[in-house]
């Protein structure tokens, strides 16, 4: 637990101090601005004394000094703000890059434990919250502290007794606002949780809009939406109500801090303890005691809630990282030894022992739920076995290999297309793949008719691809990004017989070290092309062997007759 806390603390410090030069310069100009504000109070004191003494020459000199100090403050304020803006730009760019790498550095199984909407929230609205609540509040609070300390020092320099009075008022200002801090933190957390629920619900409903319309679910959906919307706004109101109470308390204390020193100071001026100029100087500095304190505690509440968001983002996205130790250059074999796997107390795989060797093509058949696709998911690390091992080349567990996806690709029945050009969808944004290579591959896989639309944006052009075209695009990707192992999961299940046969034939011609295909519907004339057929039933290997050996089995032939297209 301590190591985990230290890990996140180090990440936070790395992000905060990513640009140390900007941080150092920002602190320097903050200190200089505070010094000039103290100097302004002293000049203001002399200005008032010159007026009360009716000394015109001194007045003129003090006016010049005042203008010089104000000019210096303006320059320092601008430089402080522009440095913070540059720091923020660099830091957020670094942080989002870091988080994005961390997301895609996670194992797929762990990646999918977090809903997609949560990742979207963390990299969009949460970034805004972190910026406004955490970073903006933090830099403002640091400046408030420096300004407060500088003002207190200046007041003690002018008059020790007034310094003690103002410090007493300040201590009262510090203690009272702590009463509402815990409520603010609790309600901020609840509000953030409701925002995530709302986004997830909306994403789900929008995706299912067609179903809602077809089955007349509008009224039921609207009732659900109204309930979630009401809860979300109620959480936001509860947070705002406690923030309003906190602000009001601080507002009252701010006036008390200003007025009491004025009353006491006026008494001392009337009794000749010090000049009016000293009181005015103290009053000027007191503004930099009361006002920063009011801002400090308002911002500290926001900063605490921003820190919670920051921690939540880091904890959700950054752990666990993959151990970057083992890499492979080739795949000679994949071995599953005594593999057991269950999901929700349901046995999926039981004592699976398989070896896939380089240079061979494998076909996994069986009824739905027999565990065929689960084997592919294990190889891709979507799931991990409860017992047993999955090793590549007999050396490394597949879970310990960092470049497994460089050596293993998958084609499914639903291949994802990015909102980009067709060319980018084929090259997957790899700029070292030449366009003429892409065109050659497109012709090879039967996509010649799409060459003229290669540079069209899929979203803008509203390109709709047939199932066969999508599968051919997936095969083209596999050819343009060759891997040692190609996994195929029900790639032709949604295609008609002729198109499915064409795609299957094309897959069998691909030059890969190991081809492992899962199919529910098979084409009898293509079965001899597989080196080994594995028939699965109820999570176990029921029968396996070459087509020549299995076709003599009546039960096997009967099963094929039931499923062939």
Coordinates of C-alpha atoms in Angstrom, one line a residue:
X1 CA 0.0 0.0 0.0
X2 CA 2.8 2.4 0.9
X3 CA 4.6 1.6 -2.4
X4 CA 1.4 2.2 -4.3
X5 CA 0.9 5.6 -2.6
X6 CA 4.5 6.5 -3.3
X7 CA 4.1 5.5 -6.9
X8 CA 1.2 7.8 -7.4
X9 CA 2.9 10.6 -5.4
X10 CA 5.9 10.3 -7.8
X11 CA 3.6 10.5 -10.8
X12 CA 1.9 13.6 -9.4
X13 CA 5.2 15.3 -8.7
X14 CA 6.5 14.4 -12.1
X15 CA 3.5 16.0 -13.7
X16 CA 3.7 19.1 -11.5
X17 CA 7.4 19.6 -11.9
X18 CA 7.5 18.6 -15.6
X19 CA 8.7 22.2 -16.4
X20 CA 10.9 23.2 -13.5
X21 CA 12.2 26.3 -15.3
X22 CA 8.7 27.7 -15.7
X23 CA 7.9 26.9 -12.0
X24 CA 11.0 28.6 -10.8
X25 CA 10.5 31.7 -12.9
X26 CA 6.8 31.9 -11.8
X27 CA 7.8 31.7 -8.2
X28 CA 10.4 34.5 -8.7
X29 CA 7.9 36.8 -10.3
X30 CA 5.4 36.0 -7.6
X31 CA 7.9 37.0 -4.9
X32 CA 8.8 40.2 -6.9
X33 CA 5.2 41.1 -7.2
X34 CA 4.6 40.6 -3.5
X35 CA 7.6 42.8 -2.7
X36 CA 6.3 45.5 -5.0
X37 CA 2.9 45.4 -3.3
X38 CA 4.5 45.8 0.1
X39 CA 6.6 48.7 -1.3
X40 CA 3.4 50.2 -2.7
X41 CA 1.9 50.3 0.8
X42 CA 5.0 52.0 2.2
X43 CA 5.0 54.5 -0.7
X44 CA 1.3 55.0 -0.1
X45 CA 2.1 55.7 3.6
X46 CA 4.6 58.4 2.7
X47 CA 2.1 59.8 0.2
X48 CA -0.6 60.3 2.8
X49 CA 2.0 61.7 5.3
X50 CA 3.1 64.2 2.6
X51 CA -0.5 65.3 2.1
X52 CA -1.2 65.7 5.8
X53 CA 2.0 67.6 6.2
X54 CA 1.2 69.8 3.2
X55 CA 4.6 69.1 1.6
X56 CA 4.3 69.6 -2.1
X57 CA 7.8 68.5 -3.0
X58 CA 7.5 65.3 -1.1
X59 CA 4.1 64.7 -2.7
X60 CA 5.5 65.0 -6.2
X61 CA 8.3 62.6 -5.4
X62 CA 5.9 60.1 -3.8
X63 CA 3.6 60.3 -6.9
X64 CA 6.6 59.4 -9.1
X65 CA 7.5 56.5 -6.8
X66 CA 3.9 55.3 -6.8
X67 CA 3.8 55.3 -10.7
X68 CA 7.1 53.4 -10.9
X69 CA 5.9 50.8 -8.4
X70 CA 2.5 50.3 -10.2
X71 CA 4.3 49.9 -13.5
X72 CA 6.6 47.3 -12.0
X73 CA 3.6 45.5 -10.6
X74 CA 1.9 45.4 -14.0
X75 CA 5.0 44.0 -15.7
X76 CA 5.4 41.3 -13.0
X77 CA 1.7 40.4 -13.1
X78 CA 1.8 39.9 -16.9
X79 CA 5.0 37.8 -16.7
X80 CA 3.6 35.7 -13.9
X81 CA 0.4 35.0 -15.8
X82 CA 2.1 34.3 -19.2
X83 CA 4.6 31.9 -17.5
X84 CA 1.7 30.1 -15.9
X85 CA -0.1 29.8 -19.2
X86 CA 3.0 28.3 -20.9
X87 CA 3.5 26.0 -17.9
X88 CA -0.1 24.9 -18.2
X89 CA 0.1 24.3 -21.9
X90 CA 3.2 22.1 -21.6
X91 CA 2.0 20.3 -18.5
X92 CA -1.4 19.3 -19.9
X93 CA 0.1 18.2 -23.2
X94 CA 2.6 16.0 -21.2
X95 CA -0.1 14.7 -18.8
X96 CA -2.6 13.7 -21.6
X97 CA 0.2 12.1 -23.6
X98 CA 1.3 10.2 -20.5
X99 CA -2.3 9.1 -19.7
X100 CA -2.9 8.0 -23.3
X101 CA 0.2 5.8 -23.3
X102 CA -0.8 4.4 -19.9
X103 CA -4.3 3.5 -21.2
X104 CA -2.9 1.5 -24.2
X105 CA -0.1 0.0 -22.1
X106 CA -2.7 -1.9 -20.1
X107 CA -3.5 -5.5 -20.8
X108 CA -6.7 -5.8 -22.9
X109 CA -8.6 -7.7 -20.2
X110 CA -7.9 -4.9 -17.6
X111 CA -8.5 -2.2 -20.2
X112 CA -12.1 -3.5 -20.7
X113 CA -12.8 -3.6 -17.0
X114 CA -13.3 0.2 -17.2
X115 CA -16.3 1.4 -19.3
X116 CA -15.4 3.3 -22.5
X117 CA -17.4 6.3 -21.3
X118 CA -15.1 6.5 -18.2
X119 CA -12.0 6.9 -20.4
X120 CA -13.8 9.6 -22.4
X121 CA -14.8 11.4 -19.2
X122 CA -11.3 11.3 -17.8
X123 CA -9.6 12.6 -20.9
X124 CA -12.2 15.3 -21.6
X125 CA -14.4 16.8 -18.8
X126 CA -12.0 15.6 -16.0
X127 CA -9.1 17.3 -17.7
X128 CA -11.1 20.5 -17.5
X129 CA -11.9 20.0 -13.9
X130 CA -8.2 19.2 -13.1
X131 CA -7.2 22.4 -14.9
X132 CA -9.7 24.7 -13.2
X133 CA -9.9 23.1 -9.8
X134 CA -6.5 21.6 -9.3
X135 CA -3.9 23.6 -11.2
X136 CA -5.6 27.0 -11.3
X137 CA -6.5 26.8 -7.6
X138 CA -3.0 25.5 -6.7
X139 CA -1.1 28.4 -8.4
X140 CA -3.6 30.9 -7.0
X141 CA -3.3 29.5 -3.5
X142 CA 0.5 29.6 -3.6
X143 CA 0.4 33.2 -4.6
X144 CA -2.2 33.9 -1.9
X145 CA 0.2 32.4 0.7
X146 CA 3.1 34.5 -0.5
X147 CA 0.9 37.7 -0.6
X148 CA -0.4 37.0 2.9
X149 CA 3.0 36.4 4.4
X150 CA 4.4 39.5 2.7
X151 CA 1.5 41.6 3.9
X152 CA 1.8 40.4 7.5
X153 CA 5.6 41.1 7.5
X154 CA 4.9 44.6 6.2
X155 CA 2.3 45.3 8.9
X156 CA 4.6 44.2 11.7
X157 CA 7.3 46.4 10.1
X158 CA 4.9 49.4 10.4
X159 CA 3.5 48.7 13.8
X160 CA 3.9 45.6 16.0
X161 CA 0.7 46.1 18.0
X162 CA -1.5 46.4 14.8
X163 CA 0.3 43.3 13.5
X164 CA -0.7 41.3 16.5
X165 CA -4.4 42.5 16.2
X166 CA -4.5 41.6 12.5
X167 CA -2.8 38.2 13.1
X168 CA -5.4 37.4 15.7
X169 CA -8.2 38.2 13.2
X170 CA -6.4 36.0 10.7
X171 CA -6.3 33.0 13.0
X172 CA -10.0 33.3 13.4
X173 CA -10.3 33.4 9.6
X174 CA -8.3 30.2 9.3
X175 CA -10.2 28.1 11.8
X176 CA -13.9 28.7 10.9
X177 CA -14.0 27.6 7.2
X178 CA -12.8 24.1 8.1
X179 CA -16.3 23.3 9.3
X180 CA -17.6 22.9 5.7
X181 CA -14.6 21.3 4.1
X182 CA -15.6 17.7 4.7
X183 CA -19.1 18.2 3.2
X184 CA -17.6 19.8 0.1
X185 CA -15.3 16.9 -0.5
X186 CA -18.2 14.3 -0.1
X187 CA -20.6 16.1 -2.3
X188 CA -18.0 16.7 -5.0
X189 CA -17.2 13.0 -5.1
X190 CA -21.0 12.2 -5.4
X191 CA -21.4 14.8 -8.2
X192 CA -18.5 13.3 -10.2
X193 CA -20.0 9.8 -9.8
X194 CA -23.4 11.0 -11.1
X195 CA -21.8 12.6 -14.1
X196 CA -20.1 9.3 -15.0
X197 CA -23.5 7.5 -14.7
X198 CA -25.2 10.1 -16.8
X199 CA -22.7 9.9 -19.6
X200 CA -22.7 6.1 -19.6
X201 CA -26.5 6.1 -19.7
X202 CA -26.7 8.6 -22.6
X203 CA -24.1 6.7 -24.6
X204 CA -26.1 3.5 -24.2
X205 CA -29.4 5.1 -25.1
X206 CA -28.0 6.9 -28.2
X207 CA -26.5 3.7 -29.5
X208 CA -29.8 2.0 -29.1
X209 CA -31.9 4.8 -30.7
X210 CA -33.2 2.5 -33.4
X211 CA -34.4 -0.1 -30.9
X212 CA -36.1 2.7 -28.9
X213 CA -38.0 3.9 -32.0
X214 CA -38.9 0.4 -33.4
X215 CA -40.4 -0.8 -30.1
X216 CA -42.0 2.5 -29.0
X217 CA -39.8 2.8 -25.9
X218 CA -39.7 6.6 -26.0
X219 CA -41.9 7.1 -22.9
X220 CA -40.1 4.6 -20.8
X221 CA -36.7 6.0 -21.8
X222 CA -37.8 9.5 -21.1
X223 CA -38.9 8.5 -17.6
X224 CA -35.5 6.9 -17.0
X225 CA -33.7 9.9 -18.4
X226 CA -35.8 12.3 -16.2
X227 CA -34.9 10.3 -13.1
X228 CA -31.1 10.3 -13.8
X229 CA -31.2 13.9 -14.9
X230 CA -33.0 14.9 -11.7
X231 CA -30.4 13.0 -9.6
X232 CA -27.5 14.6 -11.5
X233 CA -28.8 18.1 -11.1
X234 CA -29.7 17.5 -7.4
X235 CA -26.1 16.4 -6.7
X236 CA -24.8 19.6 -8.4
X237 CA -27.2 21.7 -6.4
X238 CA -26.1 20.0 -3.1
X239 CA -22.5 20.8 -3.9
X240 CA -23.3 24.4 -4.8
X241 CA -25.4 24.9 -1.7
X242 CA -22.5 23.9 0.6
X243 CA -20.1 26.0 -1.4
X244 CA -22.4 29.0 -1.0
X245 CA -22.5 28.5 2.8
X246 CA -18.7 28.3 2.9
X247 CA -18.3 31.5 0.8
X248 CA -20.8 33.4 3.0
X249 CA -18.9 32.5 6.2
X250 CA -15.6 33.6 4.6
X251 CA -17.2 36.8 3.3
X252 CA -18.3 37.7 6.8
X253 CA -14.9 37.0 8.3
X254 CA -13.3 39.0 5.6
X255 CA -15.2 42.1 6.7
X256 CA -14.5 41.5 10.4
X257 CA -10.8 41.2 9.5
X258 CA -10.9 44.6 7.7
X259 CA -13.1 46.6 10.1
X260 CA -11.7 45.7 13.5
X261 CA -8.1 46.8 12.7
X262 CA -9.6 50.0 11.3
X263 CA -11.4 50.8 14.5
X264 CA -8.4 50.0 16.7
X265 CA -6.0 51.9 14.3
X266 CA -8.3 55.0 14.3
X267 CA -8.2 55.0 18.1
X268 CA -4.4 55.0 18.1
X269 CA -4.3 57.8 15.5
X270 CA -6.6 60.0 17.6
X271 CA -4.4 59.4 20.6
X272 CA -1.2 60.2 18.6
X273 CA 0.3 56.7 18.8
X274 CA 1.1 56.9 15.0
X275 CA 0.3 59.0 11.9
X276 CA -2.6 58.6 9.6
X277 CA -0.2 57.6 6.8
X278 CA 0.8 54.6 8.9
X279 CA -2.8 53.6 9.4
X280 CA -3.4 53.9 5.6
X281 CA -0.4 51.8 4.9
X282 CA -1.5 49.2 7.3
X283 CA -5.0 49.3 5.8
X284 CA -3.5 48.8 2.3
X285 CA -1.5 45.8 3.5
X286 CA -4.5 44.5 5.4
X287 CA -6.4 44.2 2.1
X288 CA -3.6 41.7 1.2
X289 CA -4.3 39.7 4.3
X290 CA -8.1 39.5 4.3
X291 CA -8.7 39.1 0.6
X292 CA -6.0 36.4 -0.1
X293 CA -7.4 34.5 2.9
X294 CA -10.9 34.6 1.6
X295 CA -9.7 33.4 -1.8
X296 CA -7.3 30.8 -0.3
X297 CA -10.1 28.9 1.6
X298 CA -12.5 29.1 -1.4
X299 CA -9.8 27.8 -3.6
X300 CA -8.5 25.2 -1.1
X301 CA -12.0 23.5 -1.2
X302 CA -11.9 23.5 -5.0
X303 CA -8.3 22.3 -5.0
X304 CA -9.2 19.4 -2.7
X305 CA -12.0 18.3 -5.0
X306 CA -9.6 18.7 -8.0
X307 CA -7.0 16.6 -6.3
X308 CA -9.7 13.9 -5.8
X309 CA -10.4 14.0 -9.6
X310 CA -6.7 13.9 -10.3
X311 CA -6.1 10.9 -8.0
X312 CA -9.1 9.1 -9.5
X313 CA -7.8 9.6 -13.0
X314 CA -4.3 8.4 -12.1
X315 CA -5.6 5.3 -10.2
X316 CA -8.0 4.2 -12.9
X317 CA -5.7 4.7 -15.9
X318 CA -2.2 4.1 -14.7
X319 CA -2.3 0.7 -13.0
X320 CA -1.2 -1.9 -13.7
X321 CA 1.5 -1.2 -16.1
X322 CA 2.8 -4.1 -18.2
X323 CA 6.2 -5.5 -17.1
X324 CA 8.5 -4.6 -20.0
X325 CA 10.8 -7.6 -19.8
X326 CA 10.2 -10.3 -22.4
X327 CA 10.1 -9.8 -26.1
X328 CA 10.0 -12.4 -28.9
X329 CA 11.3 -12.2 -32.5
X330 CA 9.5 -15.2 -33.9
X331 CA 6.7 -17.6 -33.0
X332 CA 7.7 -21.3 -33.3
X333 CA 4.9 -22.7 -31.2
X334 CA 2.0 -21.8 -28.9
X335 CA 1.3 -24.3 -26.1
X336 CA -1.8 -24.4 -23.9
X337 CA -1.1 -26.8 -21.0
X338 CA -3.8 -27.9 -18.6
X339 CA -5.8 -24.7 -19.1
X340 CA -9.0 -24.2 -17.0
X341 CA -11.1 -21.1 -17.2
X342 CA -14.5 -20.2 -15.6
X343 CA -16.6 -17.0 -15.8
X344 CA -19.3 -16.2 -13.3
X345 CA -19.2 -19.7 -11.9
X346 CA -19.7 -21.2 -15.3
X347 CA -17.0 -23.5 -16.6
X348 CA -15.8 -22.3 -20.0
X349 CA -12.6 -24.4 -20.6
X350 CA -11.6 -27.6 -18.9
X351 CA -8.2 -29.2 -19.1
X352 CA -7.2 -27.8 -22.5
X353 CA -3.9 -29.2 -23.9
X354 CA -3.0 -27.9 -27.3
X355 CA 0.1 -27.0 -29.3
X356 CA 0.0 -24.8 -32.3
X357 CA 3.1 -25.1 -34.5
X358 CA 4.6 -22.8 -37.0
X359 CA 3.9 -23.5 -40.6
X360 CA 0.5 -25.0 -39.9
X361 CA -3.2 -24.0 -40.2
X362 CA -5.7 -24.9 -37.5
X363 CA -9.5 -24.9 -37.5
X364 CA -11.5 -24.9 -34.2
X365 CA -15.1 -26.1 -34.6
X366 CA -17.9 -26.8 -32.3
X367 CA -21.3 -25.5 -31.2
X368 CA -21.8 -22.0 -29.7
X369 CA -20.5 -21.9 -26.1
X370 CA -18.1 -24.8 -26.6
X371 CA -15.1 -22.5 -25.7
X372 CA -13.6 -21.9 -29.2
X373 CA -13.5 -18.1 -29.0
X374 CA -12.3 -18.3 -25.4
X375 CA -9.1 -19.9 -26.5
X376 CA -8.4 -16.9 -28.9
X377 CA -9.2 -14.5 -26.1
X378 CA -6.7 -16.2 -23.9
X379 CA -4.0 -15.9 -26.6
X380 CA -4.8 -12.2 -26.9
X381 CA -4.8 -11.7 -23.1
X382 CA -8.5 -10.7 -23.0
X383 CA -8.8 -13.3 -20.3
X384 CA -6.4 -15.2 -18.1
X385 CA -6.7 -18.9 -17.3
X386 CA -7.7 -19.9 -13.7
X387 CA -5.2 -22.8 -13.9
X388 CA -2.6 -23.9 -16.4
X389 CA -0.2 -22.0 -18.7
X390 CA -0.1 -20.6 -22.2
X391 CA 3.5 -20.3 -23.5
X392 CA 5.0 -19.1 -26.7
X393 CA 8.0 -21.0 -27.9
X394 CA 7.8 -23.1 -24.7
X395 CA 9.6 -20.3 -22.8
X396 CA 7.4 -17.3 -21.9
X397 CA 3.9 -17.0 -20.6
X398 CA 1.8 -15.0 -23.1
X399 CA 0.9 -12.6 -20.3
X400 CA 4.6 -11.8 -19.8
X401 CA 5.4 -10.9 -23.4
X402 CA 5.4 -7.2 -24.1
X403 CA 5.2 -7.3 -27.9
X404 CA 2.6 -10.0 -28.2
X405 CA 0.4 -7.8 -30.5
X406 CA 3.3 -7.2 -32.8
X407 CA 3.3 -11.0 -33.5
X408 CA -0.4 -11.8 -33.3
X409 CA -3.3 -10.2 -35.1
X410 CA -7.0 -11.1 -35.2
X411 CA -9.8 -10.8 -37.8
X412 CA -13.4 -10.9 -36.4
X413 CA -16.8 -10.7 -38.0
X414 CA -17.1 -7.0 -36.9
X415 CA -13.9 -5.1 -37.8
X416 CA -13.6 -1.6 -36.5
X417 CA -13.2 1.3 -39.0
X418 CA -11.9 4.7 -37.8
X419 CA -13.5 8.0 -38.9
X420 CA -10.6 8.6 -41.3
X421 CA -9.8 8.0 -44.9
X422 CA -9.9 4.5 -46.3
X423 CA -6.1 4.7 -46.9
X424 CA -5.6 5.5 -43.2
X425 CA -7.9 2.6 -42.2
X426 CA -5.8 0.3 -44.3
X427 CA -2.3 1.6 -43.2
X428 CA -3.5 2.2 -39.7
X429 CA -1.7 5.6 -39.7
X430 CA 1.7 4.0 -40.6
X431 CA 3.3 6.6 -42.9
X432 CA 6.1 4.2 -44.1
X433 CA 3.6 2.1 -46.1
X434 CA 3.5 3.4 -49.7
X435 CA 0.2 4.0 -51.5
X436 CA 1.2 1.8 -54.4
X437 CA 1.7 -1.1 -51.9
X438 CA -1.8 -0.5 -50.6
X439 CA -3.3 -0.5 -54.1
X440 CA -1.5 -3.8 -54.9
X441 CA -2.9 -5.4 -51.8
X442 CA -6.4 -4.0 -52.5
X443 CA -6.4 -5.7 -55.9
X444 CA -5.2 -8.9 -54.4
X445 CA -8.1 -9.0 -51.8
X446 CA -10.7 -7.9 -54.3
X447 CA -11.1 -4.3 -53.3
X448 CA -10.2 -2.8 -56.7
X449 CA -13.5 -1.0 -56.9
X450 CA -12.7 1.0 -53.8
X451 CA -9.3 2.3 -55.0
X452 CA -10.9 5.5 -56.3
X453 CA -12.3 6.2 -52.9
X454 CA -9.0 5.6 -51.1
X455 CA -8.7 9.3 -49.9
X456 CA -12.3 9.8 -49.0
X457 CA -13.2 10.4 -45.4
X458 CA -15.4 7.5 -44.3
X459 CA -17.6 9.7 -42.1
X460 CA -17.9 12.7 -44.4
X461 CA -18.4 10.6 -47.5
X462 CA -20.8 8.4 -45.6
X463 CA -19.2 5.3 -47.1
X464 CA -21.1 2.2 -46.2
X465 CA -19.2 -1.1 -46.6
X466 CA -20.8 -4.5 -47.1
X467 CA -19.9 -7.4 -44.8
X468 CA -17.6 -8.8 -47.5
X469 CA -15.9 -5.5 -48.0
X470 CA -15.2 -5.1 -44.3
X471 CA -13.7 -8.6 -44.1
X472 CA -11.5 -7.8 -47.2
X473 CA -10.4 -4.6 -45.5
X474 CA -9.4 -6.6 -42.4
X475 CA -7.5 -9.1 -44.6
X476 CA -5.8 -6.2 -46.4
X477 CA -4.7 -4.8 -43.0
X478 CA -3.3 -8.3 -42.1
X479 CA -1.3 -8.3 -45.4
X480 CA -0.1 -4.7 -44.9
X481 CA 0.8 -5.4 -41.3
X482 CA 2.1 -8.9 -41.4
X483 CA 2.3 -10.9 -38.2
X484 CA 3.6 -14.3 -37.2
X485 CA 0.2 -15.5 -36.0
X486 CA -3.2 -14.7 -37.4
X487 CA -6.4 -15.5 -35.4
X488 CA -9.7 -15.6 -37.2
X489 CA -12.9 -15.6 -35.1
X490 CA -16.1 -16.3 -37.0
X491 CA -15.0 -14.0 -39.8
X492 CA -17.6 -15.3 -42.3
X493 CA -20.5 -16.0 -40.1
X494 CA -22.5 -13.0 -41.3
X495 CA -21.7 -13.4 -45.0
X496 CA -23.7 -15.3 -47.6
X497 CA -22.3 -18.6 -48.9
X498 CA -20.5 -17.4 -52.0
X499 CA -18.9 -14.4 -50.3
X500 CA -18.0 -16.4 -47.2
X501 CA -16.3 -19.1 -49.4
X502 CA -14.3 -16.4 -51.2
X503 CA -13.1 -14.9 -47.9
X504 CA -12.2 -18.3 -46.4
X505 CA -10.3 -19.2 -49.5
X506 CA -8.4 -15.9 -49.3
X507 CA -7.6 -16.4 -45.6
X508 CA -6.1 -19.8 -46.4
X509 CA -3.7 -18.3 -48.9
X510 CA -2.2 -15.8 -46.5
X511 CA 1.5 -16.2 -45.7
X512 CA 1.6 -16.5 -41.9
X513 CA 3.5 -18.7 -39.5
X514 CA 0.4 -20.0 -37.7
X515 CA -3.3 -19.6 -38.7
X516 CA -5.8 -20.4 -36.0
X517 CA -9.4 -20.1 -37.2
X518 CA -12.6 -20.4 -35.2
X519 CA -15.7 -21.2 -37.2
X520 CA -19.2 -22.4 -36.5
X521 CA -20.1 -22.7 -40.2
X522 CA -17.5 -24.5 -42.3
X523 CA -17.0 -25.2 -46.0
X524 CA -16.4 -28.9 -46.6
X525 CA -14.3 -28.4 -49.7
X526 CA -11.8 -26.2 -47.8
X527 CA -11.4 -28.5 -44.8
X528 CA -8.5 -30.4 -46.4
X529 CA -6.5 -27.1 -46.5
X530 CA -6.2 -27.2 -42.7
X531 CA -3.4 -29.2 -41.1
X532 CA -5.4 -29.9 -38.0
X533 CA -9.1 -29.7 -37.0
X534 CA -10.0 -29.4 -33.4
X535 CA -13.5 -30.2 -32.4
X536 CA -14.6 -28.8 -29.1
X537 CA -17.6 -29.7 -27.0
X538 CA -18.6 -28.3 -23.6
X539 CA -15.3 -26.6 -23.0
X540 CA -13.2 -29.6 -23.8
X541 CA -11.3 -31.0 -26.8
X542 CA -13.7 -33.7 -28.0
X543 CA -11.7 -34.9 -31.1
X544 CA -8.8 -33.6 -33.1
X545 CA -6.7 -34.6 -36.1
X546 CA -6.3 -34.0 -39.8
X547 CA -9.3 -33.9 -42.1
X548 CA -8.3 -37.2 -43.7
X549 CA -8.5 -38.9 -40.3
X550 CA -11.6 -37.2 -39.0
X551 CA -13.7 -37.6 -42.1
X552 CA -13.8 -41.3 -41.4
X553 CA -15.6 -40.6 -38.2
X554 CA -19.4 -40.8 -38.7
X555 CA -20.1 -38.5 -35.8
X556 CA -17.8 -35.9 -37.1
X557 CA -19.3 -36.1 -40.6
X558 CA -22.8 -35.9 -39.1
X559 CA -21.8 -32.7 -37.2
X560 CA -20.5 -31.2 -40.4
X561 CA -23.7 -31.9 -42.2
X562 CA -25.6 -30.1 -39.5
X563 CA -23.5 -27.0 -39.8
X564 CA -22.3 -26.8 -43.3
X565 CA -23.6 -23.9 -45.5

